[in-house]
Amino acid sequence: MSTQIPNNLPSSASNQTLGITIRPSTEADLHAIQAIYAAAVLHGTGTFETEVPEVSEMARRRSEVLGRQLPWLVAEVGGQVQGYAYANYFRPRLAYRFCVEDSIYLAPGSQGQGLGRLLLAELMARCEQAGARQMLAVIGDSQNLGSLGVHKALGFEHSGVLKSAGWKFDRWLDVVMMQRQLGQGDRAAPEQGA
Ligand SMILES: CC(C)(COP(=O)(O)OP(=O)(O)OC[C@H]1O[C@@H](n2cnc3c(N)ncnc32)[C@H](O)[C@@H]1OP(=O)(O)O)[C@@H](O)C(=O)NCCC(=O)NCCS
């Protein structure tokens, strides 16, 4: 059974009309990716990172994800990268290899227009193809309405709150956990050989 993504997403035809492309990232996208993440680190609570990583560090993170046969996508609007999303194992220990955590970031001017929804839907589909059975969202800040909204829109359910786990911008921040089964989820054992 395939992942059931809500059917009110814009079609790829209308995405083309709007000039939106969701595609695998390339090394040439790394500067744009780093700039998008830098804004989130410096001004947002969705990530608890407080020091902006260099482009070389973002390249290292991307290589790790791709090396695990997991997706790192970008969203282009009018030929400009406006967002990215990737998935990595929730934790490195082997038993977690069917459980991925998503990360998704858009440039500030591109938020709230449906782009996150398109990126996350494509990420989920590709993770399912890669054999993942669960996707977790580890959402920084219980007031992060954009992240809570995009995950809820794609069928994620709340699975817990870690109260005041972070301290950023001189305030305590919760972590909200949300979870979505992919494909057969836990109704069957993972593919043999995976
Ligand atoms: C989180 C993020 C990727 C979401 O992408 P987005 O393009 O802004 O979200 P969308 O426009 O696709 O909205 C998806 C759903 O969330 C809802 N939503 C989005 N922003 C919202 C807000 N501020 N308040 C309430 N609901 C919101 C939308 O209504 C939509 O639901 P619907 O389709 O049922 O109407 C984006 O806002 C972002 O980059 N935020 C900063 C970085 C961040 O916090 N990343 C997540 C780290 S955990």
PDB file of C-alpha atoms and ligand atoms in Angstrom:
ATOM      1  CA  MET A   1       0.000   0.000   0.000  1.00  0.00           C
ATOM      2  CA  SER A   2       1.359   3.403  -0.859  1.00  0.00           C
ATOM      3  CA  THR A   3       1.518   6.498   1.317  1.00  0.00           C
ATOM      4  CA  GLN A   4      -1.793   8.316   1.197  1.00  0.00           C
ATOM      5  CA  ILE A   5      -1.039  11.938   0.592  1.00  0.00           C
ATOM      6  CA  PRO A   6      -4.054  14.262   0.772  1.00  0.00           C
ATOM      7  CA  ASN A   7      -5.374  14.740  -2.746  1.00  0.00           C
ATOM      8  CA  ASN A   8      -5.864  18.487  -2.636  1.00  0.00           C
ATOM      9  CA  LEU A   9      -2.249  19.209  -3.537  1.00  0.00           C
ATOM     10  CA  PRO A  10      -1.679  21.280  -6.654  1.00  0.00           C
ATOM     11  CA  SER A  11      -1.029  19.008  -9.643  1.00  0.00           C
ATOM     12  CA  SER A  12       2.409  18.940 -11.246  1.00  0.00           C
ATOM     13  CA  ALA A  13       0.796  20.675 -14.238  1.00  0.00           C
ATOM     14  CA  SER A  14      -0.375  23.587 -12.099  1.00  0.00           C
ATOM     15  CA  ASN A  15       3.009  23.632 -10.350  1.00  0.00           C
ATOM     16  CA  GLN A  16       4.609  24.137 -13.759  1.00  0.00           C
ATOM     17  CA  THR A  17       2.200  26.983 -14.431  1.00  0.00           C
ATOM     18  CA  LEU A  18       3.241  28.536 -11.129  1.00  0.00           C
ATOM     19  CA  GLY A  19       6.925  28.014 -11.991  1.00  0.00           C
ATOM     20  CA  ILE A  20       7.471  25.627  -9.060  1.00  0.00           C
ATOM     21  CA  THR A  21       9.841  22.673  -9.378  1.00  0.00           C
ATOM     22  CA  ILE A  22      10.550  20.143  -6.634  1.00  0.00           C
ATOM     23  CA  ARG A  23      13.716  18.223  -7.505  1.00  0.00           C
ATOM     24  CA  PRO A  24      16.727  16.458  -6.010  1.00  0.00           C
ATOM     25  CA  SER A  25      19.374  18.926  -4.873  1.00  0.00           C
ATOM     26  CA  THR A  26      22.774  19.271  -6.531  1.00  0.00           C
ATOM     27  CA  GLU A  27      26.052  20.628  -5.178  1.00  0.00           C
ATOM     28  CA  ALA A  28      25.292  23.858  -7.026  1.00  0.00           C
ATOM     29  CA  ASP A  29      22.340  24.418  -4.662  1.00  0.00           C
ATOM     30  CA  LEU A  30      24.465  24.390  -1.515  1.00  0.00           C
ATOM     31  CA  HIS A  31      24.976  28.152  -1.264  1.00  0.00           C
ATOM     32  CA  ALA A  32      21.226  28.764  -1.497  1.00  0.00           C
ATOM     33  CA  ILE A  33      20.544  25.979   1.007  1.00  0.00           C
ATOM     34  CA  GLN A  34      23.064  27.419   3.454  1.00  0.00           C
ATOM     35  CA  ALA A  35      21.561  30.926   3.136  1.00  0.00           C
ATOM     36  CA  ILE A  36      18.044  29.605   3.816  1.00  0.00           C
ATOM     37  CA  TYR A  37      19.232  27.670   6.855  1.00  0.00           C
ATOM     38  CA  ALA A  38      21.275  30.637   8.119  1.00  0.00           C
ATOM     39  CA  ALA A  39      18.082  32.719   8.363  1.00  0.00           C
ATOM     40  CA  ALA A  40      16.384  29.924  10.322  1.00  0.00           C
ATOM     41  CA  VAL A  41      19.331  29.596  12.709  1.00  0.00           C
ATOM     42  CA  LEU A  42      19.679  33.339  13.297  1.00  0.00           C
ATOM     43  CA  HIS A  43      16.008  34.319  13.475  1.00  0.00           C
ATOM     44  CA  GLY A  44      13.871  31.205  13.974  1.00  0.00           C
ATOM     45  CA  THR A  45      13.010  28.701  16.673  1.00  0.00           C
ATOM     46  CA  GLY A  46      12.369  25.757  14.327  1.00  0.00           C
ATOM     47  CA  THR A  47      16.010  24.761  14.749  1.00  0.00           C
ATOM     48  CA  PHE A  48      17.822  24.810  18.065  1.00  0.00           C
ATOM     49  CA  GLU A  49      21.143  25.346  16.311  1.00  0.00           C
ATOM     50  CA  THR A  50      22.545  28.757  17.242  1.00  0.00           C
ATOM     51  CA  GLU A  51      25.720  29.012  15.129  1.00  0.00           C
ATOM     52  CA  VAL A  52      25.300  29.224  11.370  1.00  0.00           C
ATOM     53  CA  PRO A  53      26.996  26.257   9.667  1.00  0.00           C
ATOM     54  CA  GLU A  54      29.365  26.959   6.767  1.00  0.00           C
ATOM     55  CA  VAL A  55      28.547  25.782   3.248  1.00  0.00           C
ATOM     56  CA  SER A  56      31.149  23.024   3.707  1.00  0.00           C
ATOM     57  CA  GLU A  57      29.253  21.711   6.734  1.00  0.00           C
ATOM     58  CA  MET A  58      25.971  21.728   4.809  1.00  0.00           C
ATOM     59  CA  ALA A  59      27.775  19.808   2.053  1.00  0.00           C
ATOM     60  CA  ARG A  60      28.909  17.248   4.627  1.00  0.00           C
ATOM     61  CA  ARG A  61      25.365  16.845   5.959  1.00  0.00           C
ATOM     62  CA  ARG A  62      23.997  16.438   2.431  1.00  0.00           C
ATOM     63  CA  SER A  63      26.612  13.822   1.568  1.00  0.00           C
ATOM     64  CA  GLU A  64      25.695  11.842   4.672  1.00  0.00           C
ATOM     65  CA  VAL A  65      22.007  11.842   3.725  1.00  0.00           C
ATOM     66  CA  LEU A  66      22.655  10.877   0.096  1.00  0.00           C
ATOM     67  CA  GLY A  67      25.117   8.215   1.231  1.00  0.00           C
ATOM     68  CA  ARG A  68      22.268   6.565   3.128  1.00  0.00           C
ATOM     69  CA  GLN A  69      20.168   6.549  -0.077  1.00  0.00           C
ATOM     70  CA  LEU A  70      17.831   9.119   1.462  1.00  0.00           C
ATOM     71  CA  PRO A  71      16.484  12.217  -0.321  1.00  0.00           C
ATOM     72  CA  TRP A  72      17.616  15.850  -0.129  1.00  0.00           C
ATOM     73  CA  LEU A  73      15.258  17.937  -2.259  1.00  0.00           C
ATOM     74  CA  VAL A  74      14.974  21.584  -3.206  1.00  0.00           C
ATOM     75  CA  ALA A  75      12.005  23.712  -4.242  1.00  0.00           C
ATOM     76  CA  GLU A  76      12.661  26.153  -7.049  1.00  0.00           C
ATOM     77  CA  VAL A  77      10.346  29.022  -7.861  1.00  0.00           C
ATOM     78  CA  GLY A  78      11.057  30.858 -11.098  1.00  0.00           C
ATOM     79  CA  GLY A  79      14.467  29.172 -11.240  1.00  0.00           C
ATOM     80  CA  GLN A  80      15.494  30.277  -7.726  1.00  0.00           C
ATOM     81  CA  VAL A  81      15.909  27.818  -4.844  1.00  0.00           C
ATOM     82  CA  GLN A  82      13.409  28.942  -2.195  1.00  0.00           C
ATOM     83  CA  GLY A  83      13.430  25.910   0.080  1.00  0.00           C
ATOM     84  CA  TYR A  84      14.785  22.483   0.814  1.00  0.00           C
ATOM     85  CA  ALA A  85      13.853  19.319   2.649  1.00  0.00           C
ATOM     86  CA  TYR A  86      15.704  16.169   3.569  1.00  0.00           C
ATOM     87  CA  ALA A  87      15.343  13.066   5.674  1.00  0.00           C
ATOM     88  CA  ASN A  88      17.901  11.295   7.794  1.00  0.00           C
ATOM     89  CA  TYR A  89      17.752   8.424  10.233  1.00  0.00           C
ATOM     90  CA  PHE A  90      16.145   9.550  13.483  1.00  0.00           C
ATOM     91  CA  ARG A  91      19.145   8.066  15.280  1.00  0.00           C
ATOM     92  CA  PRO A  92      22.253   6.356  13.909  1.00  0.00           C
ATOM     93  CA  ARG A  93      21.819   2.961  15.588  1.00  0.00           C
ATOM     94  CA  LEU A  94      20.966   0.233  13.126  1.00  0.00           C
ATOM     95  CA  ALA A  95      17.515  -0.624  14.443  1.00  0.00           C
ATOM     96  CA  TYR A  96      16.331   2.907  13.555  1.00  0.00           C
ATOM     97  CA  ARG A  97      17.046   2.429   9.844  1.00  0.00           C
ATOM     98  CA  PHE A  98      13.357   2.362   8.852  1.00  0.00           C
ATOM     99  CA  CYS A  99      12.546   5.464  10.915  1.00  0.00           C
ATOM    100  CA  VAL A 100      13.487   8.821   9.418  1.00  0.00           C
ATOM    101  CA  GLU A 101      13.229  12.399  10.651  1.00  0.00           C
ATOM    102  CA  ASP A 102      12.374  15.139   8.183  1.00  0.00           C
ATOM    103  CA  SER A 103      13.859  18.619   8.044  1.00  0.00           C
ATOM    104  CA  ILE A 104      12.277  21.356   5.957  1.00  0.00           C
ATOM    105  CA  TYR A 105      13.187  25.018   5.549  1.00  0.00           C
ATOM    106  CA  LEU A 106      11.928  27.770   3.263  1.00  0.00           C
ATOM    107  CA  ALA A 107      13.249  31.256   2.611  1.00  0.00           C
ATOM    108  CA  PRO A 108      11.278  33.714   4.778  1.00  0.00           C
ATOM    109  CA  GLY A 109       9.516  35.315   1.791  1.00  0.00           C
ATOM    110  CA  SER A 110       8.313  31.944   0.472  1.00  0.00           C
ATOM    111  CA  GLN A 111       6.565  30.653   3.585  1.00  0.00           C
ATOM    112  CA  GLY A 112       2.826  30.208   3.952  1.00  0.00           C
ATOM    113  CA  GLN A 113       2.137  29.765   0.227  1.00  0.00           C
ATOM    114  CA  GLY A 114       1.916  25.988  -0.045  1.00  0.00           C
ATOM    115  CA  LEU A 115       5.541  25.309  -0.954  1.00  0.00           C
ATOM    116  CA  GLY A 116       6.306  23.428   2.266  1.00  0.00           C
ATOM    117  CA  ARG A 117       3.410  21.125   1.617  1.00  0.00           C
ATOM    118  CA  LEU A 118       4.687  20.260  -1.861  1.00  0.00           C
ATOM    119  CA  LEU A 119       8.231  19.632  -0.599  1.00  0.00           C
ATOM    120  CA  LEU A 120       7.146  17.460   2.309  1.00  0.00           C
ATOM    121  CA  ALA A 121       4.761  15.391   0.163  1.00  0.00           C
ATOM    122  CA  GLU A 122       7.568  14.630  -2.296  1.00  0.00           C
ATOM    123  CA  LEU A 123       9.978  13.866   0.537  1.00  0.00           C
ATOM    124  CA  MET A 124       7.509  11.390   2.048  1.00  0.00           C
ATOM    125  CA  ALA A 125       6.988   9.644  -1.282  1.00  0.00           C
ATOM    126  CA  ARG A 126      10.738   9.290  -1.847  1.00  0.00           C
ATOM    127  CA  CYS A 127      11.379   8.057   1.688  1.00  0.00           C
ATOM    128  CA  GLU A 128       8.715   5.429   1.227  1.00  0.00           C
ATOM    129  CA  GLN A 129      10.381   4.342  -2.029  1.00  0.00           C
ATOM    130  CA  ALA A 130      13.658   4.129  -0.085  1.00  0.00           C
ATOM    131  CA  GLY A 131      12.033   1.685   2.359  1.00  0.00           C
ATOM    132  CA  ALA A 132      11.335   3.948   5.331  1.00  0.00           C
ATOM    133  CA  ARG A 133       8.278   2.957   7.393  1.00  0.00           C
ATOM    134  CA  GLN A 134       7.959   5.849   9.853  1.00  0.00           C
ATOM    135  CA  MET A 135       8.651   9.561   9.509  1.00  0.00           C
ATOM    136  CA  LEU A 136       9.134  11.736  12.572  1.00  0.00           C
ATOM    137  CA  ALA A 137       8.903  15.490  12.846  1.00  0.00           C
ATOM    138  CA  VAL A 138      10.931  16.872  15.738  1.00  0.00           C
ATOM    139  CA  ILE A 139       9.517  20.381  15.765  1.00  0.00           C
ATOM    140  CA  GLY A 140      11.319  23.156  17.531  1.00  0.00           C
ATOM    141  CA  ASP A 141       8.892  25.406  19.436  1.00  0.00           C
ATOM    142  CA  SER A 142       5.266  24.579  20.188  1.00  0.00           C
ATOM    143  CA  GLN A 143       4.430  28.033  18.715  1.00  0.00           C
ATOM    144  CA  ASN A 144       5.902  27.044  15.324  1.00  0.00           C
ATOM    145  CA  LEU A 145       2.549  27.175  13.554  1.00  0.00           C
ATOM    146  CA  GLY A 146       4.025  26.744  10.080  1.00  0.00           C
ATOM    147  CA  SER A 147       5.794  23.491  10.911  1.00  0.00           C
ATOM    148  CA  LEU A 148       2.896  22.147  12.990  1.00  0.00           C
ATOM    149  CA  GLY A 149       0.540  23.094  10.131  1.00  0.00           C
ATOM    150  CA  VAL A 150       2.480  21.513   7.293  1.00  0.00           C
ATOM    151  CA  HIS A 151       2.921  18.229   9.171  1.00  0.00           C
ATOM    152  CA  LYS A 152      -0.735  18.110  10.232  1.00  0.00           C
ATOM    153  CA  ALA A 153      -1.787  18.846   6.644  1.00  0.00           C
ATOM    154  CA  LEU A 154       0.148  15.764   5.492  1.00  0.00           C
ATOM    155  CA  GLY A 155      -1.329  13.411   8.049  1.00  0.00           C
ATOM    156  CA  PHE A 156       1.207  13.535  10.883  1.00  0.00           C
ATOM    157  CA  GLU A 157      -0.186  13.014  14.376  1.00  0.00           C
ATOM    158  CA  HIS A 158       1.062  14.359  17.677  1.00  0.00           C
ATOM    159  CA  SER A 159       3.106  11.840  19.610  1.00  0.00           C
ATOM    160  CA  GLY A 160       4.416  13.961  22.455  1.00  0.00           C
ATOM    161  CA  VAL A 161       5.862  17.206  23.761  1.00  0.00           C
ATOM    162  CA  LEU A 162       9.243  17.655  25.400  1.00  0.00           C
ATOM    163  CA  LYS A 163       8.640  20.633  27.638  1.00  0.00           C
ATOM    164  CA  SER A 164      11.205  23.459  27.722  1.00  0.00           C
ATOM    165  CA  ALA A 165      13.901  21.300  26.143  1.00  0.00           C
ATOM    166  CA  GLY A 166      15.585  24.255  24.451  1.00  0.00           C
ATOM    167  CA  TRP A 167      16.751  27.751  25.429  1.00  0.00           C
ATOM    168  CA  LYS A 168      17.081  30.190  22.547  1.00  0.00           C
ATOM    169  CA  PHE A 169      16.421  33.923  22.218  1.00  0.00           C
ATOM    170  CA  ASP A 170      16.186  34.111  26.025  1.00  0.00           C
ATOM    171  CA  ARG A 171      13.222  31.797  26.368  1.00  0.00           C
ATOM    172  CA  TRP A 172      12.408  28.159  26.973  1.00  0.00           C
ATOM    173  CA  LEU A 173      11.249  26.233  23.931  1.00  0.00           C
ATOM    174  CA  ASP A 174       9.276  23.008  23.720  1.00  0.00           C
ATOM    175  CA  VAL A 175       9.927  20.256  21.189  1.00  0.00           C
ATOM    176  CA  VAL A 176       6.789  18.815  19.613  1.00  0.00           C
ATOM    177  CA  MET A 177       7.031  15.293  18.253  1.00  0.00           C
ATOM    178  CA  MET A 178       4.774  14.311  15.354  1.00  0.00           C
ATOM    179  CA  GLN A 179       4.748  11.029  13.475  1.00  0.00           C
ATOM    180  CA  ARG A 180       3.457   9.637  10.198  1.00  0.00           C
ATOM    181  CA  GLN A 181       3.542   6.062   9.009  1.00  0.00           C
ATOM    182  CA  LEU A 182       4.885   5.497   5.485  1.00  0.00           C
ATOM    183  CA  GLY A 183       3.662   2.703   3.244  1.00  0.00           C
ATOM    184  CA  GLN A 184       2.819  -0.388   5.262  1.00  0.00           C
ATOM    185  CA  GLY A 185       4.229   1.148   8.424  1.00  0.00           C
ATOM    186  CA  ASP A 186       4.371  -1.499  11.138  1.00  0.00           C
ATOM    187  CA  ARG A 187       1.744  -3.758   9.540  1.00  0.00           C
ATOM    188  CA  ALA A 188       4.492  -5.888   8.009  1.00  0.00           C
ATOM    189  CA  ALA A 189       8.176  -6.570   8.495  1.00  0.00           C
ATOM    190  CA  PRO A 190      10.562  -4.426   6.424  1.00  0.00           C
ATOM    191  CA  GLU A 191      11.655  -5.637   3.002  1.00  0.00           C
ATOM    192  CA  GLN A 192      14.051  -8.582   3.163  1.00  0.00           C
ATOM    193  CA  GLY A 193      17.645  -7.567   2.802  1.00  0.00           C
ATOM    194  CA  ALA A 194      16.947  -3.977   3.876  1.00  0.00           C
TER     195      ALA A 194
HETATM  196  C1  LIG B   1       7.617  25.038   8.287  1.00  0.00           C
HETATM  197  C2  LIG B   1       7.570  25.438   6.827  1.00  0.00           C
HETATM  198  C3  LIG B   1       8.522  24.578   6.017  1.00  0.00           C
HETATM  199  C4  LIG B   1       6.117  25.175   6.323  1.00  0.00           C
HETATM  200  O1  LIG B   1       6.056  25.445   4.949  1.00  0.00           O
HETATM  201  P1  LIG B   1       4.987  26.502   4.391  1.00  0.00           P
HETATM  202  O2  LIG B   1       5.161  26.584   2.916  1.00  0.00           O
HETATM  203  O3  LIG B   1       5.112  27.770   5.166  1.00  0.00           O
HETATM  204  O4  LIG B   1       3.619  25.808   4.733  1.00  0.00           O
HETATM  205  P2  LIG B   1       2.398  25.673   3.738  1.00  0.00           P
HETATM  206  O5  LIG B   1       2.067  27.034   3.181  1.00  0.00           O
HETATM  207  O6  LIG B   1       2.666  24.586   2.757  1.00  0.00           O
HETATM  208  O7  LIG B   1       1.239  25.263   4.714  1.00  0.00           O
HETATM  209  C5  LIG B   1       0.973  23.918   5.036  1.00  0.00           C
HETATM  210  C6  LIG B   1      -0.166  23.861   6.012  1.00  0.00           C
HETATM  211  O8  LIG B   1       0.207  24.475   7.238  1.00  0.00           O
HETATM  212  C7  LIG B   1      -0.660  25.558   7.557  1.00  0.00           C
HETATM  213  N1  LIG B   1       0.148  26.683   7.996  1.00  0.00           N
HETATM  214  C8  LIG B   1       1.263  27.153   7.424  1.00  0.00           C
HETATM  215  N2  LIG B   1       1.724  28.223   8.095  1.00  0.00           N
HETATM  216  C9  LIG B   1       0.847  28.412   9.111  1.00  0.00           C
HETATM  217  C10 LIG B   1       0.764  29.371  10.150  1.00  0.00           C
HETATM  218  N3  LIG B   1       1.686  30.326  10.311  1.00  0.00           N
HETATM  219  N4  LIG B   1      -0.263  29.270  11.008  1.00  0.00           N
HETATM  220  C11 LIG B   1      -1.193  28.310  10.889  1.00  0.00           C
HETATM  221  N5  LIG B   1      -1.170  27.369   9.907  1.00  0.00           N
HETATM  222  C12 LIG B   1      -0.163  27.433   9.042  1.00  0.00           C
HETATM  223  C13 LIG B   1      -1.334  25.927   6.260  1.00  0.00           C
HETATM  224  O9  LIG B   1      -2.621  26.467   6.502  1.00  0.00           O
HETATM  225  C14 LIG B   1      -1.382  24.628   5.511  1.00  0.00           C
HETATM  226  O10 LIG B   1      -2.486  23.838   5.857  1.00  0.00           O
HETATM  227  P3  LIG B   1      -3.645  23.575   4.775  1.00  0.00           P
HETATM  228  O11 LIG B   1      -2.946  23.094   3.533  1.00  0.00           O
HETATM  229  O12 LIG B   1      -4.499  22.535   5.435  1.00  0.00           O
HETATM  230  O13 LIG B   1      -4.309  24.888   4.585  1.00  0.00           O
HETATM  231  C15 LIG B   1       7.923  26.933   6.631  1.00  0.00           C
HETATM  232  O14 LIG B   1       6.939  27.737   7.228  1.00  0.00           O
HETATM  233  C16 LIG B   1       9.285  27.292   7.182  1.00  0.00           C
HETATM  234  O15 LIG B   1      10.278  27.161   6.477  1.00  0.00           O
HETATM  235  N6  LIG B   1       9.340  27.751   8.452  1.00  0.00           N
HETATM  236  C17 LIG B   1      10.609  28.169   9.085  1.00  0.00           C
HETATM  237  C18 LIG B   1      11.567  26.998   9.281  1.00  0.00           C
HETATM  238  C19 LIG B   1      10.978  25.910  10.164  1.00  0.00           C
HETATM  239  O16 LIG B   1      10.407  26.159  11.218  1.00  0.00           O
HETATM  240  N7  LIG B   1      11.137  24.665   9.697  1.00  0.00           N
HETATM  241  C20 LIG B   1      10.664  23.498  10.396  1.00  0.00           C
HETATM  242  C21 LIG B   1      11.662  23.032  11.410  1.00  0.00           C
HETATM  243  S1  LIG B   1      10.910  21.897  12.576  1.00  0.00           S
END
